[in-house]
mmCIF file of C-alpha atoms in Angstrom:
data_model
loop_
_atom_site.group_PDB
_atom_site.id
_atom_site.type_symbol
_atom_site.label_atom_id
_atom_site.label_comp_id
_atom_site.label_asym_id
_atom_site.label_seq_id
_atom_site.Cartn_x
_atom_site.Cartn_y
_atom_site.Cartn_z
ATOM 1 C CA MET A 88 16.092 46.057 147.209
ATOM 2 C CA THR A 89 17.043 49.162 149.187
ATOM 3 C CA ASP A 90 20.460 50.640 149.964
ATOM 4 C CA ARG A 91 20.282 48.932 153.343
ATOM 5 C CA ASP A 92 19.683 45.536 151.754
ATOM 6 C CA VAL A 93 22.633 45.742 149.344
ATOM 7 C CA ASN A 94 26.320 45.887 150.190
ATOM 8 C CA LEU A 95 27.874 47.722 147.232
ATOM 9 C CA GLU A 96 31.379 47.055 148.533
ATOM 10 C CA SER A 97 30.637 43.326 148.600
ATOM 11 C CA ILE A 98 29.403 43.420 144.991
ATOM 12 C CA ILE A 99 32.576 45.197 143.837
ATOM 13 C CA ASN A 100 34.800 42.819 145.825
ATOM 14 C CA ARG A 101 33.145 39.765 144.263
ATOM 15 C CA LEU A 102 33.487 41.265 140.788
ATOM 16 C CA LEU A 103 37.184 41.882 141.436
ATOM 17 C CA LYS A 104 37.822 38.501 143.058
ATOM 18 C CA VAL A 105 38.566 36.878 139.686
ATOM 19 C CA ARG A 106 41.595 39.139 139.123
ATOM 20 C CA GLY A 107 44.585 36.975 138.302
ATOM 21 C CA THR A 108 42.489 33.864 137.615
ATOM 22 C CA ARG A 109 42.109 32.205 134.227
ATOM 23 C CA PRO A 110 39.996 34.227 131.800
ATOM 24 C CA ASP A 111 36.300 33.418 131.307
ATOM 25 C CA GLN A 112 35.660 32.616 134.967
ATOM 26 C CA TYR A 113 32.207 34.063 135.590
ATOM 27 C CA VAL A 114 31.048 36.156 138.542
ATOM 28 C CA GLN A 115 27.436 35.218 139.201
ATOM 29 C CA LEU A 116 25.869 38.051 141.181
ATOM 30 C CA GLN A 117 22.304 37.655 142.394
ATOM 31 C CA GLU A 118 19.705 38.986 139.985
ATOM 32 C CA SER A 119 18.315 41.199 142.762
ATOM 33 C CA GLU A 120 21.765 42.766 143.219
ATOM 34 C CA ILE A 121 22.064 43.530 139.501
ATOM 35 C CA ARG A 122 18.569 44.988 139.475
ATOM 36 C CA TYR A 123 19.633 47.248 142.351
ATOM 37 C CA LEU A 124 22.706 48.414 140.394
ATOM 38 C CA CYS A 125 20.545 49.284 137.381
ATOM 39 C CA HIS A 126 17.903 51.146 139.380
ATOM 40 C CA LYS A 127 20.407 53.042 141.524
ATOM 41 C CA ALA A 128 22.586 53.961 138.534
ATOM 42 C CA ARG A 129 19.540 55.065 136.534
ATOM 43 C CA GLU A 130 18.519 57.501 139.297
ATOM 44 C CA LEU A 131 22.053 58.859 139.413
ATOM 45 C CA LEU A 132 22.479 59.152 135.635
ATOM 46 C CA VAL A 133 19.336 61.238 135.137
ATOM 47 C CA SER A 134 20.400 63.531 138.000
ATOM 48 C CA GLN A 135 23.576 64.384 136.067
ATOM 49 C CA PRO A 136 23.692 66.217 132.703
ATOM 50 C CA ILE A 137 23.292 64.433 129.377
ATOM 51 C CA LEU A 138 26.317 66.488 128.230
ATOM 52 C CA LEU A 139 28.875 66.079 131.001
ATOM 53 C CA GLU A 140 31.345 68.862 131.784
ATOM 54 C CA LEU A 141 34.405 67.244 133.334
ATOM 55 C CA GLU A 142 37.770 68.289 134.717
ATOM 56 C CA ALA A 143 41.218 66.836 134.111
ATOM 57 C CA PRO A 144 42.998 64.674 135.053
ATOM 58 C CA ILE A 145 40.759 61.926 133.713
ATOM 59 C CA LYS A 146 41.487 58.678 131.872
ATOM 60 C CA ILE A 147 39.395 58.197 128.732
ATOM 61 C CA CYS A 148 38.689 54.646 127.562
ATOM 62 C CA GLY A 149 37.173 53.196 124.394
ATOM 63 C CA ASP A 150 35.028 50.136 123.616
ATOM 64 C CA VAL A 151 35.035 47.239 126.108
ATOM 65 C CA HIS A 152 32.556 44.841 124.423
ATOM 66 C CA GLY A 153 32.144 42.243 127.153
ATOM 67 C CA GLN A 154 35.874 41.506 127.497
ATOM 68 C CA TYR A 155 35.850 41.511 131.276
ATOM 69 C CA TYR A 156 39.410 40.392 131.927
ATOM 70 C CA ASP A 157 40.686 43.099 129.606
ATOM 71 C CA LEU A 158 38.606 45.643 131.536
ATOM 72 C CA LEU A 159 40.245 44.444 134.765
ATOM 73 C CA ARG A 160 43.648 44.691 133.089
ATOM 74 C CA LEU A 161 42.832 48.257 132.083
ATOM 75 C CA PHE A 162 42.151 49.140 135.732
ATOM 76 C CA GLU A 163 45.344 47.340 136.803
ATOM 77 C CA TYR A 164 47.237 49.584 134.406
ATOM 78 C CA GLY A 165 45.442 52.874 135.039
ATOM 79 C CA GLY A 166 44.550 52.426 138.701
ATOM 80 C CA TYR A 167 41.347 51.159 140.265
ATOM 81 C CA PRO A 168 38.827 53.859 141.213
ATOM 82 C CA PRO A 169 39.142 56.159 143.103
ATOM 83 C CA GLU A 170 42.886 56.103 142.402
ATOM 84 C CA ALA A 171 42.105 57.620 138.992
ATOM 85 C CA ASN A 172 39.113 59.356 137.407
ATOM 86 C CA TYR A 173 37.586 57.672 134.347
ATOM 87 C CA LEU A 174 35.418 58.437 131.345
ATOM 88 C CA PHE A 175 34.289 55.449 129.261
ATOM 89 C CA LEU A 176 32.974 56.135 125.766
ATOM 90 C CA GLY A 177 30.366 53.357 125.464
ATOM 91 C CA ASP A 178 29.936 49.842 124.026
ATOM 92 C CA TYR A 179 30.271 47.877 127.243
ATOM 93 C CA VAL A 180 28.177 44.936 126.055
ATOM 94 C CA ASP A 181 27.885 42.514 123.097
ATOM 95 C CA ARG A 182 30.360 40.299 121.249
ATOM 96 C CA GLY A 183 32.517 39.425 124.279
ATOM 97 C CA LYS A 184 31.578 36.608 126.662
ATOM 98 C CA GLN A 185 31.121 38.596 129.881
ATOM 99 C CA SER A 186 29.035 41.655 129.156
ATOM 100 C CA VAL A 187 27.164 41.264 132.449
ATOM 101 C CA GLU A 188 30.335 41.500 134.535
ATOM 102 C CA CYS A 189 31.587 44.473 132.508
ATOM 103 C CA ILE A 190 28.456 46.564 132.860
ATOM 104 C CA CYS A 191 27.920 45.583 136.509
ATOM 105 C CA LEU A 192 31.419 46.672 137.532
ATOM 106 C CA LEU A 193 31.068 49.946 135.632
ATOM 107 C CA LEU A 194 27.651 50.668 137.161
ATOM 108 C CA ALA A 195 28.934 49.782 140.640
ATOM 109 C CA TYR A 196 31.857 52.191 140.272
ATOM 110 C CA LYS A 197 29.498 54.863 138.956
ATOM 111 C CA ILE A 198 27.321 54.502 142.051
ATOM 112 C CA LYS A 199 30.281 54.420 144.449
ATOM 113 C CA TYR A 200 32.196 57.325 142.866
ATOM 114 C CA PRO A 201 29.522 59.439 141.134
ATOM 115 C CA GLU A 202 31.731 62.516 140.664
ATOM 116 C CA ASN A 203 34.872 60.646 139.579
ATOM 117 C CA PHE A 204 33.616 57.884 137.295
ATOM 118 C CA PHE A 205 31.628 58.499 134.117
ATOM 119 C CA ILE A 206 30.165 56.255 131.418
ATOM 120 C CA LEU A 207 28.736 57.463 128.108
ATOM 121 C CA ARG A 208 26.282 55.623 125.896
ATOM 122 C CA GLY A 209 27.492 53.632 122.912
ATOM 123 C CA ASN A 210 25.443 52.354 119.989
ATOM 124 C CA HIS A 211 25.401 48.897 121.626
ATOM 125 C CA GLU A 212 23.658 50.299 124.726
ATOM 126 C CA CYS A 213 20.460 50.082 122.699
ATOM 127 C CA ALA A 214 17.801 47.343 122.710
ATOM 128 C CA SER A 215 17.626 46.834 118.942
ATOM 129 C CA ILE A 216 21.406 46.286 118.736
ATOM 130 C CA ASN A 217 22.214 44.251 121.847
ATOM 131 C CA ARG A 218 19.140 42.114 121.200
ATOM 132 C CA ILE A 219 21.120 40.745 118.229
ATOM 133 C CA TYR A 220 24.815 40.896 119.101
ATOM 134 C CA GLY A 221 24.982 38.840 122.283
ATOM 135 C CA PHE A 222 23.903 40.749 125.382
ATOM 136 C CA TYR A 223 20.265 39.656 125.244
ATOM 137 C CA ASP A 224 21.296 36.011 124.870
ATOM 138 C CA GLU A 225 23.787 36.296 127.736
ATOM 139 C CA CYS A 226 21.158 37.828 130.039
ATOM 140 C CA LYS A 227 18.598 35.204 129.035
ATOM 141 C CA ARG A 228 21.044 32.313 129.530
ATOM 142 C CA ARG A 229 22.505 33.485 132.843
ATOM 143 C CA TYR A 230 19.548 35.357 134.351
ATOM 144 C CA SER A 231 16.302 36.354 132.620
ATOM 145 C CA VAL A 232 14.818 38.408 129.792
ATOM 146 C CA LYS A 233 13.286 40.587 132.496
ATOM 147 C CA LEU A 234 16.767 41.536 133.701
ATOM 148 C CA TRP A 235 17.793 42.443 130.133
ATOM 149 C CA LYS A 236 14.849 44.851 130.041
ATOM 150 C CA THR A 237 16.025 46.353 133.336
ATOM 151 C CA PHE A 238 19.452 46.965 131.792
ATOM 152 C CA ILE A 239 17.794 48.630 128.784
ATOM 153 C CA ASP A 240 15.886 50.998 131.095
ATOM 154 C CA CYS A 241 19.246 51.988 132.577
ATOM 155 C CA PHE A 242 20.969 52.340 129.176
ATOM 156 C CA ASN A 243 18.199 54.696 128.035
ATOM 157 C CA CYS A 244 19.371 57.162 130.715
ATOM 158 C CA LEU A 245 23.112 57.178 129.976
ATOM 159 C CA PRO A 246 24.722 60.520 129.068
ATOM 160 C CA ILE A 247 25.527 61.034 125.390
ATOM 161 C CA ALA A 248 28.633 63.235 125.340
ATOM 162 C CA ALA A 249 31.207 64.962 127.539
ATOM 163 C CA ILE A 250 33.457 68.005 127.370
ATOM 164 C CA VAL A 251 36.724 67.811 129.321
ATOM 165 C CA GLU A 252 38.203 71.144 130.466
ATOM 166 C CA GLU A 253 36.101 72.906 127.794
ATOM 167 C CA LYS A 254 38.593 71.624 125.190
ATOM 168 C CA ILE A 255 38.049 67.889 124.537
ATOM 169 C CA PHE A 256 34.680 66.880 123.085
ATOM 170 C CA CYS A 257 33.933 63.203 123.714
ATOM 171 C CA MET A 258 31.270 60.895 122.334
ATOM 172 C CA HIS A 259 30.980 57.295 121.174
ATOM 173 C CA GLY A 260 30.499 57.734 117.435
ATOM 174 C CA GLY A 261 31.117 61.073 115.802
ATOM 175 C CA LEU A 262 29.861 64.401 114.544
ATOM 176 C CA SER A 263 26.460 65.191 113.046
ATOM 177 C CA PRO A 264 25.390 67.532 110.242
ATOM 178 C CA ASP A 265 22.565 68.519 112.617
ATOM 179 C CA LEU A 266 24.919 69.611 115.420
ATOM 180 C CA ASN A 267 25.248 73.393 115.447
ATOM 181 C CA SER A 268 25.244 74.079 119.175
ATOM 182 C CA MET A 269 26.081 72.073 122.309
ATOM 183 C CA GLU A 270 22.736 73.264 123.637
ATOM 184 C CA GLN A 271 21.055 70.833 121.211
ATOM 185 C CA ILE A 272 22.628 67.934 123.105
ATOM 186 C CA ARG A 273 21.614 69.402 126.459
ATOM 187 C CA ARG A 274 17.997 69.535 125.276
ATOM 188 C CA ILE A 275 17.772 65.776 124.589
ATOM 189 C CA MET A 276 15.373 64.289 127.128
ATOM 190 C CA ARG A 277 15.962 60.979 128.908
ATOM 191 C CA PRO A 278 14.986 58.186 129.038
ATOM 192 C CA THR A 279 15.308 57.789 125.298
ATOM 193 C CA ASP A 280 15.872 55.055 122.753
ATOM 194 C CA ILE A 281 18.316 55.695 119.906
ATOM 195 C CA PRO A 282 16.470 56.862 116.763
ATOM 196 C CA ASP A 283 17.376 55.644 113.264
ATOM 197 C CA CYS A 284 18.600 59.071 112.156
ATOM 198 C CA GLY A 285 19.320 62.566 113.440
ATOM 199 C CA LEU A 286 21.624 64.132 116.011
ATOM 200 C CA LEU A 287 21.433 61.455 118.715
ATOM 201 C CA CYS A 288 21.921 58.668 116.178
ATOM 202 C CA ASP A 289 24.960 60.375 114.633
ATOM 203 C CA LEU A 290 26.674 61.023 117.969
ATOM 204 C CA LEU A 291 26.604 57.253 118.565
ATOM 205 C CA TRP A 292 27.102 55.952 114.998
ATOM 206 C CA ALA A 293 29.057 58.355 112.732
ATOM 207 C CA ASP A 294 32.621 57.613 111.559
ATOM 208 C CA PRO A 295 35.511 59.715 110.216
ATOM 209 C CA ASP A 296 36.675 58.912 106.674
ATOM 210 C CA ARG A 297 40.089 59.908 105.274
ATOM 211 C CA ASP A 298 38.901 59.545 101.686
ATOM 212 C CA ILE A 299 36.127 62.138 101.632
ATOM 213 C CA ASN A 300 35.375 65.789 102.148
ATOM 214 C CA GLY A 301 32.125 66.796 103.792
ATOM 215 C CA TRP A 302 29.564 64.132 104.618
ATOM 216 C CA GLY A 303 29.240 60.681 103.051
ATOM 217 C CA GLU A 304 27.232 57.479 103.233
ATOM 218 C CA ASN A 305 28.198 55.139 106.053
ATOM 219 C CA ASP A 306 28.845 51.479 105.147
ATOM 220 C CA ARG A 307 27.177 50.521 108.431
ATOM 221 C CA GLY A 308 23.867 51.558 106.846
ATOM 222 C CA VAL A 309 23.308 54.034 109.670
ATOM 223 C CA SER A 310 24.320 57.693 110.037
ATOM 224 C CA PHE A 311 27.165 59.295 108.051
ATOM 225 C CA THR A 312 30.887 59.436 107.521
ATOM 226 C CA PHE A 313 32.675 62.789 107.693
ATOM 227 C CA GLY A 314 35.921 64.180 106.323
ATOM 228 C CA SER A 315 38.768 66.082 107.946
ATOM 229 C CA ASP A 316 37.284 69.349 106.658
ATOM 230 C CA VAL A 317 34.201 68.742 108.824
ATOM 231 C CA VAL A 318 36.457 68.191 111.848
ATOM 232 C CA ASN A 319 38.457 71.354 111.096
ATOM 233 C CA ARG A 320 35.355 73.514 110.895
ATOM 234 C CA PHE A 321 33.855 72.009 114.038
ATOM 235 C CA VAL A 322 36.879 72.472 116.297
ATOM 236 C CA GLN A 323 37.352 76.054 115.114
ATOM 237 C CA LYS A 324 33.696 76.985 115.520
ATOM 238 C CA HIS A 325 33.429 75.508 119.016
ATOM 239 C CA ASP A 326 36.955 76.463 120.166
ATOM 240 C CA ILE A 327 37.974 72.938 121.144
ATOM 241 C CA ASP A 328 41.332 71.180 120.753
ATOM 242 C CA LEU A 329 40.285 67.568 120.244
ATOM 243 C CA ILE A 330 37.354 65.319 119.412
ATOM 244 C CA CYS A 331 37.737 62.005 121.238
ATOM 245 C CA ARG A 332 35.577 59.055 120.149
ATOM 246 C CA ALA A 333 35.506 55.248 120.044
ATOM 247 C CA HIS A 334 33.258 52.988 117.898
ATOM 248 C CA GLN A 335 35.917 51.572 115.539
ATOM 249 C CA CYS A 336 38.516 48.856 116.124
ATOM 250 C CA VAL A 337 41.869 50.496 115.420
ATOM 251 C CA GLU A 338 45.104 48.561 115.184
ATOM 252 C CA ASP A 339 47.121 50.062 118.030
ATOM 253 C CA GLY A 340 44.158 50.865 120.267
ATOM 254 C CA TYR A 341 44.266 54.499 119.155
ATOM 255 C CA GLU A 342 44.383 56.403 115.881
ATOM 256 C CA PHE A 343 44.534 60.112 115.054
ATOM 257 C CA PHE A 344 42.648 61.790 112.212
ATOM 258 C CA ALA A 345 42.403 65.295 110.729
ATOM 259 C CA ASN A 346 45.839 66.537 111.756
ATOM 260 C CA ARG A 347 45.470 65.109 115.282
ATOM 261 C CA GLN A 348 42.229 66.979 115.880
ATOM 262 C CA LEU A 349 40.263 63.723 116.245
ATOM 263 C CA LEU A 350 41.294 60.634 118.199
ATOM 264 C CA THR A 351 39.702 57.178 118.008
ATOM 265 C CA LEU A 352 40.145 54.952 121.092
ATOM 266 C CA PHE A 353 39.433 51.226 121.328
ATOM 267 C CA SER A 354 39.990 49.377 124.609
ATOM 268 C CA ALA A 355 39.096 45.766 123.704
ATOM 269 C CA PRO A 356 42.445 44.131 122.810
ATOM 270 C CA ASN A 357 42.441 41.092 120.489
ATOM 271 C CA TYR A 358 38.848 42.039 119.756
ATOM 272 C CA CYS A 359 36.794 38.830 119.937
ATOM 273 C CA GLY A 360 39.998 36.938 119.166
ATOM 274 C CA GLU A 361 40.122 38.395 115.648
ATOM 275 C CA PHE A 362 42.222 41.562 115.751
ATOM 276 C CA ASP A 363 45.707 41.848 117.175
ATOM 277 C CA ASN A 364 45.063 45.358 118.460
ATOM 278 C CA ALA A 365 46.335 46.881 121.696
ATOM 279 C CA ASP A 366 44.104 48.392 124.338
ATOM 280 C CA ILE A 367 44.510 52.026 125.187
ATOM 281 C CA GLU A 368 43.426 54.683 127.628
ATOM 282 C CA THR A 369 44.422 58.292 127.471
ATOM 283 C CA SER A 370 44.841 60.741 130.311
#
């Protein structure tokens, strides 16, 4: 499909049509339309840096995890694009029931507002993870395995981190013992899968830990945990004010760490019906 064949405005309008209806009502776009979103977004993503440099004001949002009606509620609260600029920190798919709608709306907004709407990669935007935790099965049930592979090709081109106003360093997971210079992130080539270890893995998988100093083993079995001393050294060395990340379900939708030098955001309220947590965005 070409730009002439696809009406992006129509796709967005259909995705938004379920606003105010009962939750779990699906929006069944045509597979060809979704394929267009993936291909168009992929072209756009690789044309922009892997380490984004963004300006305020911008609203920063945490994990979404297929909770489409909560994503719509987030836009109701913060303003639908282009009313506000957004940076999402990854984990759009898996666990929730409507991963397809979530990622399609985010990709559509990225295409429509390329300089105002930004989406980073989370650890669930990876074939080996979303093959297991729900997205693959949703694609297969509602569309095809081939479409899942098209999504993966797009995910492999997502940016990894962002710096807002040279002072807020944003990623999905956390810091890495291998990260000495921002230039190391800029040198990562796309498309890329997520390796089992190393800088790229850590940026998507690492977690802060109040009970340790330095680096520790991560209970996830991937990457590391890091203490407040690691955060202190990092922000001083790189002259930043805040590290902003997602990746963990926190009770109020946000949680500070290391003397408010690190902030965890989570934007999937009542996560899979299990946690009574609030959703949050920060601007």
